[in-house]
Short mmCIF file of C-alpha atoms in Angstrom, two decimals:
data_model
loop_
_atom_site.label_atom_id
_atom_site.label_comp_id
_atom_site.label_asym_id
_atom_site.label_seq_id
_atom_site.Cartn_x
_atom_site.Cartn_y
_atom_site.Cartn_z
CA MET U 814 80.06 18.12 -22.57
CA SER U 815 78.31 19.30 -25.50
CA ASN U 816 75.68 17.19 -25.86
CA LEU U 817 74.76 17.32 -22.20
CA LEU U 818 74.38 21.38 -23.05
CA PHE U 819 72.61 20.38 -26.13
CA ILE U 820 69.69 18.68 -24.05
CA ILE U 821 69.56 21.69 -21.77
CA MET U 822 69.74 24.46 -24.95
CA THR U 823 66.29 22.18 -26.12
CA LEU U 824 64.61 21.50 -22.32
CA LEU U 825 65.22 26.22 -22.61
CA TRP U 826 63.21 26.55 -25.47
CA MET U 827 60.59 23.83 -25.14
CA SER U 828 60.25 25.86 -21.50
CA LEU U 829 59.67 29.28 -23.49
CA TYR U 830 57.47 28.17 -26.14
CA VAL U 831 55.32 25.92 -25.29
CA TYR U 832 52.54 27.77 -24.77
CA VAL U 833 53.65 30.13 -27.53
CA PRO U 834 51.25 28.53 -30.66
CA TYR U 835 47.71 28.99 -28.47
CA GLN U 836 49.08 32.54 -26.42
CA ALA U 837 47.35 35.38 -28.82
CA ALA U 838 44.46 32.70 -29.71
CA TYR U 839 44.09 32.46 -25.37
CA LEU U 840 44.29 35.90 -24.85
CA SER U 841 41.60 36.10 -27.65
CA SER U 842 39.08 34.63 -26.55
CA ILE U 843 40.16 36.02 -22.75
CA ASN U 844 38.84 39.04 -24.73
CA THR U 845 42.59 40.74 -25.08
CA THR U 846 42.60 42.85 -27.94
CA SER U 847 44.81 43.05 -31.03
CA SER U 848 47.34 45.67 -29.55
CA MET U 849 47.55 44.29 -25.73
CA ILE U 850 48.18 41.16 -27.36
CA GLY U 851 51.10 42.70 -30.15
CA ILE U 852 52.63 44.40 -26.30
CA ILE U 853 52.35 40.67 -24.38
CA ILE U 854 54.53 39.35 -27.14
CA GLY U 855 56.77 42.37 -27.42
CA VAL U 856 57.60 42.09 -24.28
CA TYR U 857 59.59 39.59 -24.12
CA GLY U 858 61.40 41.08 -27.31
CA ALA U 859 62.22 43.99 -25.07
CA ALA U 860 63.76 42.89 -22.17
CA GLN U 861 66.31 40.47 -24.85
CA MET U 862 66.50 44.25 -26.47
CA PHE U 863 68.14 45.79 -23.35
CA LEU U 864 69.61 42.72 -21.74
CA LYS U 865 71.07 40.45 -24.23
CA PHE U 866 74.56 42.35 -24.76
CA PRO U 867 74.42 43.35 -21.46
CA PHE U 868 74.41 39.75 -20.37
CA GLY U 869 77.43 39.13 -23.14
CA LEU U 870 79.64 41.88 -21.93
CA ILE U 871 79.27 40.01 -18.27
CA ASN U 872 80.51 36.77 -19.44
CA ASP U 873 83.39 38.10 -22.08
CA TYR U 874 84.60 39.89 -18.14
CA ILE U 875 83.87 37.18 -15.91
CA GLY U 876 83.39 34.36 -18.10
CA LYS U 877 80.96 32.34 -16.17
CA CYS U 878 78.84 30.35 -17.86
CA GLN U 879 77.45 28.10 -15.97
CA SER U 880 75.97 29.94 -13.46
CA LEU U 881 74.01 32.28 -16.00
CA ILE U 882 72.91 29.08 -17.92
CA ILE U 883 70.94 27.72 -14.44
CA LEU U 884 70.04 31.57 -13.43
CA ALA U 885 68.29 31.36 -17.27
CA GLY U 886 66.23 28.30 -16.12
CA PHE U 887 64.97 29.33 -13.32
CA LEU U 888 63.74 32.90 -14.68
CA THR U 889 61.53 30.94 -17.44
CA SER U 890 60.34 28.06 -15.07
CA LEU U 891 59.44 31.32 -12.27
CA GLY U 892 57.61 32.96 -15.53
CA ALA U 893 55.61 29.93 -16.34
CA VAL U 894 53.99 30.17 -12.31
CA ILE U 895 53.16 33.42 -12.54
CA ARG U 896 50.96 32.92 -15.52
CA LEU U 897 49.67 29.57 -13.79
CA LEU U 898 48.78 31.80 -10.84
CA ASN U 899 47.43 34.71 -12.50
CA THR U 900 46.15 33.42 -16.15
CA ASN U 901 44.95 36.68 -17.69
CA GLN U 902 47.02 39.09 -19.78
CA TYR U 903 48.75 40.90 -16.87
CA GLY U 904 50.35 37.52 -16.03
CA PHE U 905 50.85 37.08 -18.82
CA LEU U 906 52.87 40.13 -19.66
CA ILE U 907 54.44 40.25 -16.01
CA GLY U 908 55.95 36.44 -17.47
CA GLY U 909 56.68 37.76 -20.78
CA ILE U 910 59.37 40.07 -19.28
CA LEU U 911 61.01 37.33 -16.81
CA CYS U 912 61.11 34.51 -20.32
CA GLY U 913 62.34 37.72 -21.71
CA ILE U 914 65.43 38.25 -19.35
CA SER U 915 65.49 34.21 -19.23
CA ALA U 916 66.20 34.17 -23.23
CA SER U 917 68.55 37.48 -23.03
CA ILE U 918 70.82 34.68 -21.64
CA TRP U 919 71.08 32.66 -24.86
CA THR U 920 74.20 34.02 -25.96
CA VAL U 921 76.14 32.82 -23.08
CA PHE U 922 74.87 28.96 -24.33
CA ILE U 923 76.09 29.42 -27.61
CA ILE U 924 79.34 31.03 -26.69
CA LEU U 925 79.71 28.29 -24.44
CA TYR U 926 78.20 25.35 -26.63
CA ALA U 927 80.96 26.88 -29.42
CA SER U 928 83.30 26.67 -27.22
CA TYR U 929 83.49 22.59 -27.26
CA PHE U 930 84.37 22.86 -30.92
CA ASN U 931 87.36 23.64 -32.81
CA LYS U 932 87.45 27.67 -34.18
CA ASN U 933 87.24 26.27 -38.10
CA GLU U 934 83.82 24.67 -36.95
CA GLU U 935 81.87 27.90 -36.07
CA TYR U 936 79.38 27.62 -38.91
CA LYS U 937 78.89 23.75 -37.66
CA ALA U 938 78.65 25.14 -34.08
CA ALA U 939 76.04 27.83 -34.32
CA SER U 940 73.97 25.49 -36.84
CA LYS U 941 74.09 22.87 -34.27
CA ALA U 942 72.86 25.66 -31.12
CA LEU U 943 70.33 26.74 -32.99
CA VAL U 944 69.39 22.99 -34.31
CA ALA U 945 68.87 22.62 -30.37
CA SER U 946 66.41 25.39 -29.85
CA VAL U 947 64.22 24.84 -33.13
CA LEU U 948 64.12 21.03 -31.77
CA GLY U 949 63.11 22.38 -28.34
CA MET U 950 60.53 24.67 -29.97
CA PHE U 951 59.67 22.02 -32.53
CA ILE U 952 58.50 19.20 -29.68
CA SER U 953 57.03 21.91 -27.02
CA PHE U 954 54.47 22.70 -30.37
CA ILE U 955 53.80 18.86 -30.47
CA ILE U 956 53.22 19.00 -27.21
CA ALA U 957 50.93 21.73 -26.90
CA ALA U 958 49.25 20.76 -30.88
CA PHE U 959 47.92 17.17 -28.58
CA SER U 960 47.38 18.74 -25.42
CA TYR U 961 46.32 22.32 -25.38
CA ASN U 962 42.22 20.84 -26.59
CA LYS U 963 42.03 18.47 -24.10
CA LEU U 964 44.26 20.39 -21.10
CA GLY U 965 43.87 23.44 -21.87
CA MET U 966 46.46 26.51 -21.12
CA LYS U 967 47.52 25.56 -17.90
CA PHE U 968 49.07 22.36 -18.55
CA LEU U 969 50.93 23.47 -21.00
CA LEU U 970 52.54 26.47 -18.54
CA THR U 971 53.19 23.43 -15.93
CA VAL U 972 55.23 21.94 -19.16
CA SER U 973 56.97 25.10 -19.13
CA ALA U 974 57.81 25.26 -15.20
CA VAL U 975 59.34 21.87 -14.92
CA SER U 976 61.80 22.26 -18.22
CA GLY U 977 63.03 25.66 -16.64
CA ALA U 978 63.68 23.56 -13.47
CA LEU U 979 65.29 20.76 -15.55
CA VAL U 980 67.74 23.70 -17.46
CA SER U 981 68.82 24.50 -13.70
CA ILE U 982 69.18 21.15 -12.52
CA LEU U 983 71.06 20.13 -15.63
CA GLY U 984 73.25 23.45 -15.07
CA LEU U 985 75.05 22.42 -12.44
CA PHE U 986 75.94 19.45 -14.43
CA LEU U 987 78.43 21.76 -16.79
CA LYS U 988 81.85 22.75 -17.08
CA ASP U 989 82.92 26.14 -17.85
CA THR U 990 85.70 26.56 -20.47
CA VAL U 991 89.38 28.00 -19.61
CA HIS U 992 88.25 31.71 -19.41
CA GLU U 993 92.02 32.78 -20.99
CA LYS U 994 92.20 36.57 -20.65
CA LYS U 995 90.02 39.19 -18.82
CA LEU U 996 89.37 42.24 -21.11
CA SER U 997 88.24 46.07 -20.11
CA VAL U 998 84.68 46.62 -21.23
CA LYS U 999 86.27 49.67 -23.64
CA VAL U 1000 87.36 47.24 -25.36
CA LEU U 1001 84.40 44.93 -25.32
CA PHE U 1002 82.38 48.11 -26.78
CA SER U 1003 84.77 47.90 -29.38
CA VAL U 1004 82.94 45.06 -31.23
CA LEU U 1005 80.15 47.90 -32.81
CA LYS U 1006 82.89 49.25 -34.62
CA ASN U 1007 82.50 46.17 -37.41
CA LYS U 1008 80.51 46.77 -39.89
CA ARG U 1009 80.02 43.37 -40.65
CA LEU U 1010 78.21 42.91 -37.03
CA ILE U 1011 76.03 45.95 -37.58
CA VAL U 1012 74.44 44.47 -41.43
CA PHE U 1013 73.77 41.37 -39.88
CA SER U 1014 72.04 42.34 -37.42
CA LEU U 1015 69.94 44.97 -38.70
CA LEU U 1016 68.65 41.76 -41.22
CA ALA U 1017 68.26 40.07 -38.36
CA ILE U 1018 65.93 42.36 -36.89
CA VAL U 1019 63.98 41.33 -39.84
CA ILE U 1020 63.43 37.67 -39.46
CA GLN U 1021 63.44 37.52 -36.11
CA GLY U 1022 60.37 40.31 -35.95
CA ILE U 1023 58.79 38.80 -39.25
CA GLN U 1024 59.20 34.88 -37.28
CA MET U 1025 57.39 35.99 -33.46
CA SER U 1026 54.96 39.11 -35.12
CA ALA U 1027 54.12 36.42 -37.69
CA VAL U 1028 54.89 32.50 -38.03
CA ILE U 1029 54.10 31.97 -34.57
CA SER U 1030 51.93 34.31 -33.70
CA PHE U 1031 49.39 36.32 -35.78
CA THR U 1032 49.23 33.66 -38.69
CA LEU U 1033 47.58 31.35 -36.27
CA ASN U 1034 45.14 33.34 -34.69
CA ARG U 1035 43.93 33.63 -38.41
CA ILE U 1036 43.55 30.68 -38.39
CA LYS U 1037 41.38 30.46 -35.69
CA GLU U 1038 39.30 33.16 -36.71
CA LEU U 1039 38.69 31.60 -39.89
CA GLY U 1040 37.14 28.88 -37.77
CA GLY U 1041 39.97 26.75 -37.28
CA GLY U 1042 40.29 24.40 -34.13
CA SER U 1043 42.82 23.44 -31.73
CA GLN U 1044 43.77 21.06 -33.58
CA ASN U 1045 44.78 23.33 -37.02
CA ILE U 1046 46.40 25.91 -35.12
CA GLY U 1047 48.94 22.88 -33.51
CA THR U 1048 49.15 21.25 -37.04
CA ALA U 1049 50.27 24.87 -38.41
CA SER U 1050 52.86 25.52 -35.58
CA ILE U 1051 54.57 21.96 -35.76
CA VAL U 1052 54.69 22.37 -39.69
CA SER U 1053 56.57 26.01 -39.57
CA MET U 1054 59.20 24.68 -36.51
CA LEU U 1055 59.82 21.07 -38.85
CA PHE U 1056 60.82 23.50 -41.62
CA ALA U 1057 62.62 25.62 -39.23
CA ILE U 1058 64.67 22.84 -37.81
CA ILE U 1059 66.11 21.81 -41.49
CA GLY U 1060 66.72 25.02 -42.50
CA ALA U 1061 68.59 25.48 -39.83
CA PHE U 1062 70.41 22.28 -40.51
CA VAL U 1063 71.54 23.52 -44.36
CA PRO U 1064 74.59 25.89 -43.32
CA SER U 1065 76.28 22.59 -40.98
CA ARG U 1066 75.91 21.37 -44.80
CA ILE U 1067 77.00 24.50 -47.15
CA LYS U 1068 81.12 23.02 -48.61
CA ASN U 1069 81.28 25.99 -50.87
CA GLN U 1070 81.17 29.48 -48.49
CA ASP U 1071 80.78 31.33 -51.00
CA ASN U 1072 76.77 30.38 -51.76
CA ILE U 1073 75.61 32.08 -48.53
CA LYS U 1074 75.46 35.30 -50.59
CA LYS U 1075 72.65 33.52 -52.88
CA TYR U 1076 70.93 31.82 -49.75
CA ILE U 1077 70.49 34.72 -47.59
CA PRO U 1078 68.99 37.20 -50.61
CA LEU U 1079 66.53 34.15 -51.45
CA SER U 1080 65.39 33.02 -48.13
CA PHE U 1081 64.37 37.22 -47.75
CA ILE U 1082 62.43 36.32 -50.54
CA ILE U 1083 60.76 33.04 -49.69
CA MET U 1084 59.67 35.23 -46.20
CA ALA U 1085 58.02 37.98 -48.16
CA VAL U 1086 55.45 34.99 -50.37
CA TYR U 1087 54.97 33.68 -47.26
CA CYS U 1088 53.29 36.71 -46.17
CA ILE U 1089 51.45 37.27 -49.20
CA MET U 1090 50.56 33.69 -49.35
CA VAL U 1091 48.89 33.87 -45.34
CA VAL U 1092 46.42 36.77 -46.71
CA SER U 1093 45.70 35.65 -49.71
CA THR U 1094 43.03 33.08 -48.77
CA ASP U 1095 41.45 32.09 -46.49
CA ASN U 1096 41.67 28.67 -46.89
CA ILE U 1097 43.21 26.82 -43.42
CA PHE U 1098 44.82 24.44 -45.29
CA ILE U 1099 46.93 26.52 -47.80
CA ILE U 1100 47.48 28.62 -45.13
CA THR U 1101 49.19 26.18 -42.78
CA ALA U 1102 51.27 24.57 -46.45
CA SER U 1103 51.78 27.98 -46.69
CA GLN U 1104 53.95 27.54 -42.61
CA VAL U 1105 56.41 24.93 -44.64
CA LEU U 1106 57.61 28.71 -46.41
CA GLY U 1107 57.90 30.54 -43.06
CA GLY U 1108 59.48 28.25 -41.02
CA PHE U 1109 62.38 27.20 -43.48
CA SER U 1110 63.09 30.56 -44.67
CA SER U 1111 63.35 31.88 -40.95
CA GLY U 1112 65.30 28.66 -39.92
CA ILE U 1113 68.16 29.32 -42.52
CA LEU U 1114 68.55 32.35 -42.21
CA ALA U 1115 68.56 32.67 -37.96
CA SER U 1116 71.16 30.13 -38.54
CA LEU U 1117 73.18 31.95 -41.25
CA LEU U 1118 73.38 35.19 -40.06
CA THR U 1119 74.16 34.31 -37.07
CA SER U 1120 77.36 32.75 -38.10
CA GLU U 1121 77.64 35.48 -40.80
CA SER U 1122 77.76 38.43 -38.11
CA ILE U 1123 80.72 37.25 -36.12
CA LYS U 1124 82.41 36.26 -38.95
CA GLU U 1125 85.40 39.07 -38.12
CA ILE U 1126 85.45 38.85 -34.17
CA GLU U 1127 88.14 38.11 -32.14
CA ALA U 1128 87.31 34.61 -30.17
CA GLU U 1129 87.58 36.96 -26.40
CA LYS U 1130 85.13 39.22 -27.86
CA LYS U 1131 82.52 37.18 -29.73
CA SER U 1132 80.06 36.67 -26.27
CA SER U 1133 80.07 40.21 -26.95
CA ALA U 1134 79.13 40.53 -30.32
CA MET U 1135 76.79 37.33 -29.79
CA GLY U 1136 75.12 39.67 -27.21
CA PHE U 1137 75.19 42.86 -29.13
CA PHE U 1138 74.12 40.91 -32.08
CA GLN U 1139 70.78 38.95 -30.32
CA SER U 1140 70.50 42.34 -28.39
CA ALA U 1141 69.21 44.08 -31.86
CA TYR U 1142 66.90 41.13 -33.16
CA SER U 1143 64.94 41.00 -29.95
CA PHE U 1144 64.50 44.61 -31.47
CA GLY U 1145 62.60 43.08 -34.38
CA ILE U 1146 60.55 40.90 -31.44
CA PHE U 1147 59.58 43.25 -29.39
CA LEU U 1148 58.69 45.71 -32.61
CA PHE U 1149 57.48 43.69 -34.91
CA PRO U 1150 54.30 42.17 -33.26
CA ILE U 1151 53.12 45.30 -31.56
CA ILE U 1152 53.13 47.21 -35.50
CA THR U 1153 51.29 43.85 -37.03
CA GLY U 1154 48.65 43.95 -33.88
CA LYS U 1155 47.97 47.80 -34.93
CA LEU U 1156 47.99 47.40 -38.13
CA ILE U 1157 45.80 45.14 -38.18
CA ASP U 1158 43.03 46.32 -35.41
CA ILE U 1159 43.27 50.26 -37.63
CA TYR U 1160 43.29 48.22 -41.17
CA SER U 1161 43.66 44.42 -42.00
CA ILE U 1162 45.47 41.38 -41.26
CA GLN U 1163 46.24 42.04 -45.21
CA THR U 1164 47.71 45.23 -44.92
CA ALA U 1165 49.79 44.67 -41.60
CA TYR U 1166 51.50 41.39 -43.80
CA ILE U 1167 52.04 43.28 -46.99
CA VAL U 1168 54.33 45.73 -45.18
CA LEU U 1169 55.83 42.69 -43.64
CA ALA U 1170 56.62 40.92 -47.33
CA SER U 1171 57.46 44.32 -48.77
CA ILE U 1172 60.30 44.62 -45.50
CA SER U 1173 61.73 41.44 -46.17
CA ILE U 1174 62.24 42.06 -49.88
CA LEU U 1175 63.77 44.95 -48.50
CA SER U 1176 66.17 43.53 -46.96
CA SER U 1177 66.94 40.81 -49.62
CA ILE U 1178 68.15 43.66 -51.92
CA VAL U 1179 70.28 44.94 -48.47
CA SER U 1180 72.09 41.52 -48.60
CA ILE U 1181 73.12 41.91 -52.01
CA THR U 1182 73.97 45.15 -52.29
CA TYR U 1183 76.40 44.23 -48.85
CA TYR U 1184 78.16 41.58 -50.48
CA ALA U 1185 78.48 43.37 -53.41
CA ILE U 1186 80.63 46.01 -51.94
CA LYS U 1187 82.26 43.68 -50.06
CA SER U 1188 83.47 41.66 -53.73
CA VAL U 1189 84.78 45.31 -55.15
CA LYS U 1190 86.81 45.97 -51.57
#
């Protein structure tokens, strides 16, 4: 059953991301402003920001993972169809909201997947679930890179619609795990008192925000503005996803859990270096190479921050905790693209990326400080 769910998770992220590498460039080509592009990217995160925690609460309360997974596939497919019928900024705006609602249910996917593993294998389950998501993005980016130039945006949206439909169809064959006890909503809300969950949720806001606004959006648009073609954009997106997969795999190979406190701050520094590299050159090939750093750091941090955030949470509350964690980082997906777009419009992409690099360095310092305080206690 875990293998089936792995395939379903991969398909979900294919559906959500197959058009993303060319979304900013496409919208720019139809005279959409950078600020509006930032809003279109941001609403995807806004929907998750408000809905992931409620979906986590609902799942902990009723324990119906299968139904929610089927709903996720339907919504992402519907979002693609709306874009197909309205290939303008408003179609992408509405489609982004629907796909954001679909992505809000990702919490349920992870919790059901983790339930197929032993409790002492939580890092392994979280790592594999994130590998499934990044693998879905990677496959979708390859499809986009080799088809966009000849078949255009409508083909990518068709792939998105079909992949979403397959999520719903295959979801019919999933089985829910036994829901042992139903907790009150008040008890489920108690996860918000966990300081560890709060700290790592705040750090996740940063990494998800930088990945969405820079690694898979404005960096690719920068390549286009520097004269790069669709193949250059496709290659850069594939490189970032390939190394995000490698990064997501790393936590499952960590033997000494104490090393995690070193990997997290170091990965934030790597992301800061990436942001500076992108705006320090006009060479398309160097920018493409820098995607190695952006992809790897986002992959390893997504995996580590997820597992670290729920380390102290009881099993029956994990959906609620995971829902809060993902709602929090969705705030980054919502806010960072909008701020980055505004900074680019008002100042320059150099200013925007230096701000992102500074925030990443600050996050590294916060993680070091947190672990230092924990070790003293």
